[in-house]
XYZ file of N, CA and C in Angstrom:
327
model
N -10.192 -1.828 47.456
C -8.831 -2.278 47.629
C -8.313 -1.944 49.024
N -8.649 -0.765 49.540
C -8.206 -0.378 50.868
C -8.777 -1.306 51.931
N -10.028 -1.717 51.762
C -10.651 -2.625 52.727
C -9.964 -3.991 52.700
N -9.620 -4.478 51.518
C -8.917 -5.763 51.405
C -7.561 -5.681 52.092
N -6.845 -4.569 51.872
C -5.559 -4.402 52.537
C -5.728 -4.360 54.055
N -6.721 -3.613 54.538
C -6.942 -3.491 55.986
C -7.246 -4.843 56.609
N -8.058 -5.647 55.941
C -8.368 -6.981 56.464
C -7.116 -7.851 56.518
N -6.332 -7.808 55.470
C -5.105 -8.600 55.434
C -4.107 -8.100 56.479
N -4.045 -6.794 56.679
C -3.137 -6.223 57.665
C -3.509 -6.668 59.074
N -4.783 -6.597 59.400
C -5.241 -7.030 60.724
C -4.958 -8.521 60.910
N -5.253 -9.315 59.891
C -4.977 -10.751 59.976
C -3.487 -11.006 60.188
N -2.657 -10.279 59.460
C -1.208 -10.420 59.609
C -0.776 -10.105 61.038
N -1.289 -9.030 61.583
C -0.931 -8.666 62.958
C -1.388 -9.735 63.953
N -2.595 -10.249 63.754
C -3.106 -11.267 64.674
C -2.270 -12.545 64.629
N -1.679 -12.822 63.496
C -0.851 -14.019 63.340
C 0.587 -13.762 63.800
N 1.174 -12.662 63.370
C 2.600 -12.439 63.593
C 2.939 -11.908 64.982
N 2.122 -11.046 65.550
C 2.459 -10.460 66.848
C 2.648 -11.533 67.928
N 1.771 -12.530 68.050
C 2.028 -13.558 69.073
C 3.342 -14.318 68.852
N 3.733 -14.492 67.615
C 5.008 -15.163 67.335
C 6.160 -14.262 67.765
N 6.103 -13.005 67.383
C 7.148 -12.070 67.799
C 7.162 -11.896 69.317
N 6.012 -11.942 69.930
C 5.901 -11.846 71.395
C 6.779 -12.912 72.048
N 6.716 -14.130 71.505
C 7.496 -15.250 72.058
C 8.998 -15.069 71.845
N 9.382 -14.221 70.901
C 10.802 -14.028 70.609
C 11.497 -13.127 71.631
N 10.721 -12.551 72.528
C 11.291 -11.581 73.477
C 10.950 -11.903 74.922
N 11.272 -13.100 75.386
C 10.932 -13.436 76.772
C 11.629 -12.496 77.752
N 10.940 -12.194 78.823
C 11.520 -11.339 79.846
C 11.385 -9.847 79.591
N 10.926 -9.472 78.405
C 10.737 -8.050 78.110
C 9.358 -7.616 78.614
N 9.214 -6.325 78.902
C 7.893 -5.832 79.310
C 6.861 -6.061 78.198
N 5.626 -6.282 78.601
C 4.556 -6.563 77.637
C 4.411 -5.449 76.608
N 4.499 -4.198 77.036
C 4.334 -3.083 76.093
C 5.409 -3.116 75.023
N 6.641 -3.478 75.410
C 7.723 -3.532 74.436
C 7.524 -4.686 73.455
N 7.112 -5.828 73.956
C 6.862 -6.982 73.096
C 5.764 -6.661 72.089
N 4.724 -5.989 72.561
C 3.614 -5.629 71.689
C 4.047 -4.624 70.619
N 4.734 -3.572 71.021
C 5.129 -2.541 70.061
C 6.148 -3.041 69.040
N 7.107 -3.830 69.476
C 8.078 -4.377 68.526
C 7.375 -5.330 67.564
N 6.487 -6.171 68.098
C 5.739 -7.104 67.246
C 4.858 -6.387 66.236
N 4.126 -5.391 66.688
C 3.269 -4.628 65.770
C 4.095 -3.853 64.751
N 5.214 -3.319 65.187
C 6.042 -2.507 64.312
C 6.616 -3.278 63.132
N 6.963 -4.540 63.365
C 7.612 -5.322 62.310
C 6.776 -5.352 61.032
N 5.555 -5.835 61.121
C 4.767 -5.927 59.891
C 4.098 -4.610 59.516
N 4.017 -3.665 60.454
C 3.513 -2.346 60.095
C 4.469 -1.690 59.098
N 5.757 -1.939 59.255
C 6.754 -1.392 58.343
C 6.656 -2.047 56.963
N 6.499 -3.360 56.925
C 6.630 -4.086 55.657
C 5.323 -4.337 54.915
N 4.235 -4.489 55.624
C 2.985 -4.923 54.984
C 2.529 -4.023 53.836
N 2.543 -2.704 54.004
C 2.120 -1.854 52.874
C 2.986 -2.044 51.629
N 4.294 -2.213 51.834
C 5.193 -2.394 50.690
C 4.944 -3.722 49.987
N 4.671 -4.761 50.776
C 4.369 -6.065 50.171
C 3.142 -5.932 49.282
N 2.101 -5.292 49.788
C 0.877 -5.135 49.003
C 1.093 -4.278 47.770
N 1.821 -3.178 47.928
C 2.071 -2.312 46.779
C 2.887 -3.035 45.715
N 3.861 -3.816 46.133
C 4.681 -4.556 45.172
C 3.851 -5.587 44.424
N 3.031 -6.307 45.153
C 2.232 -7.363 44.521
C 1.218 -6.770 43.553
N 0.606 -5.666 43.940
C -0.455 -5.104 43.111
C 0.057 -4.251 41.960
N 1.217 -3.625 42.110
C 1.624 -2.614 41.141
C 2.824 -2.956 40.278
N 3.622 -3.911 40.654
C 4.771 -4.260 39.820
C 4.342 -5.198 38.702
N 4.978 -5.076 37.552
C 4.634 -6.008 36.465
C 5.196 -7.394 36.758
N 4.602 -8.375 36.160
C 5.111 -9.736 36.302
C 4.097 -10.688 36.896
N 4.537 -11.917 37.034
C 3.667 -12.964 37.557
C 3.430 -12.778 39.050
N 2.217 -13.077 39.475
C 1.834 -12.908 40.876
C 2.736 -13.708 41.806
N 2.997 -14.974 41.478
C 3.773 -15.812 42.388
C 5.194 -15.302 42.557
N 5.806 -14.804 41.509
C 7.167 -14.268 41.590
C 7.179 -13.002 42.447
N 6.204 -12.127 42.222
C 6.117 -10.899 43.012
C 5.871 -11.218 44.488
N 5.011 -12.197 44.734
C 4.697 -12.574 46.104
C 5.941 -13.063 46.831
N 6.675 -13.983 46.225
C 7.868 -14.531 46.868
C 8.938 -13.469 47.059
N 9.121 -12.602 46.089
C 10.111 -11.532 46.221
C 9.722 -10.569 47.348
N 8.448 -10.192 47.388
C 7.974 -9.273 48.423
C 8.088 -9.909 49.801
N 7.733 -11.179 49.907
C 7.822 -11.877 51.196
C 9.265 -12.035 51.652
N 10.171 -12.285 50.715
C 11.591 -12.377 51.074
C 12.084 -11.034 51.610
N 11.669 -9.967 50.972
C 12.032 -8.644 51.460
C 11.470 -8.375 52.844
N 10.203 -8.738 53.065
C 9.584 -8.544 54.374
C 10.324 -9.342 55.444
N 10.692 -10.569 55.109
C 11.422 -11.417 56.052
C 12.711 -10.729 56.512
N 13.478 -10.212 55.552
C 14.764 -9.606 55.884
C 14.614 -8.274 56.623
N 13.664 -7.460 56.195
C 13.443 -6.172 56.862
C 12.945 -6.396 58.291
N 12.010 -7.323 58.465
C 11.500 -7.591 59.810
C 12.583 -8.198 60.698
N 13.447 -9.023 60.131
C 14.566 -9.568 60.911
C 15.493 -8.444 61.365
N 15.759 -7.498 60.490
C 16.604 -6.360 60.857
C 15.944 -5.534 61.959
N 14.639 -5.351 61.855
C 13.872 -4.629 62.874
C 14.023 -5.328 64.223
N 13.805 -6.637 64.241
C 13.930 -7.389 65.488
C 15.345 -7.299 66.053
N 16.320 -7.434 65.183
C 17.725 -7.389 65.604
C 18.055 -6.037 66.230
N 17.457 -4.969 65.697
C 17.682 -3.631 66.250
C 17.204 -3.531 67.697
N 16.279 -4.408 68.080
C 15.780 -4.446 69.451
C 16.415 -5.571 70.260
N 17.483 -6.142 69.708
C 18.242 -7.140 70.437
C 17.646 -8.531 70.468
N 16.721 -8.819 69.572
C 16.115 -10.146 69.532
C 17.130 -11.141 68.969
N 17.400 -12.188 69.737
C 18.303 -13.225 69.255
C 17.566 -14.108 68.259
N 18.299 -14.610 67.291
C 17.742 -15.445 66.223
C 16.657 -14.702 65.441
N 16.909 -13.444 65.186
C 15.924 -12.596 64.514
C 15.552 -13.133 63.134
N 16.518 -13.650 62.386
C 16.203 -14.217 61.063
C 15.228 -15.383 61.178
N 15.444 -16.223 62.165
C 14.558 -17.383 62.352
C 13.162 -16.952 62.788
N 13.078 -16.054 63.772
C 11.771 -15.589 64.232
C 10.992 -14.918 63.107
N 11.684 -14.112 62.306
C 11.025 -13.446 61.190
C 10.571 -14.449 60.139
N 11.396 -15.439 59.881
C 11.020 -16.482 58.914
C 9.780 -17.236 59.385
N 9.751 -17.591 60.655
C 8.587 -18.308 61.201
C 7.339 -17.446 61.114
N 7.435 -16.199 61.589
C 6.258 -15.317 61.592
C 5.736 -15.086 60.189
N 6.627 -14.780 59.253
C 6.193 -14.511 57.884
C 5.730 -15.777 57.177
N 6.367 -16.901 57.463
C 5.943 -18.165 56.858
C 4.555 -18.591 57.312
N 4.312 -18.485 58.617
C 2.987 -18.832 59.144
C 1.936 -17.878 58.589
N 2.250 -16.598 58.577
C 1.322 -15.603 58.058
C 1.023 -15.833 56.579
N 2.060 -16.091 55.802
C 1.872 -16.356 54.376
C 1.042 -17.617 54.164
N 1.339 -18.658 54.919
C 0.594 -19.912 54.782
C -0.877 -19.758 55.116
N -1.158 -19.140 56.252
C -2.553 -18.936 56.652
C -3.247 -17.986 55.680
N -2.547 -16.944 55.267
C -3.129 -15.992 54.313
C -3.444 -16.637 52.979
N -2.562 -17.501 52.518
C -2.787 -18.197 51.248
C -4.002 -19.111 51.348
N -4.104 -19.831 52.444
C -5.259 -20.715 52.648
C -6.537 -19.887 52.738
N -6.506 -18.811 53.491
C -7.686 -17.941 53.643
C -8.103 -17.367 52.287
N -7.133 -16.985 51.485
C -7.434 -16.440 50.164
C -8.058 -17.500 49.252
N -7.523 -18.704 49.309
C -8.058 -19.799 48.482
C -9.509 -20.113 48.827
N -9.861 -19.976 50.110
C -11.224 -20.277 50.551
C -12.116 -19.034 50.614
N -11.619 -17.931 50.093
C -12.421 -16.710 50.028
C -12.653 -16.050 51.358
N -11.791 -16.313 52.335
C -11.960 -15.722 53.657
C -11.317 -14.342 53.769
N -10.397 -14.047 52.861
C -9.769 -12.716 52.822
C -9.875 -12.160 51.414
């Protein structure tokens, strides 16, 4: 289970960090990288724990966990002054969820 989480976490970072990077034009590269990495580092473990450990249907847990990640990551971005933080977080999490779902369906994750 830990290996599956680690693979999904790395995939999430590879997908979301470049999107978050674009949300902070003009900022130093180190700041763009750390803010981008920090967003899903905060939420990803909770999403996995919720999906795996809460009772109920997988799809309901997934959508609830993803909605929470979207809002928490938007708050994180906003704390660093990112404009349109809700939109950037929605895009990053939506793309990540979409690619992750496809990868899971094809046995890639």
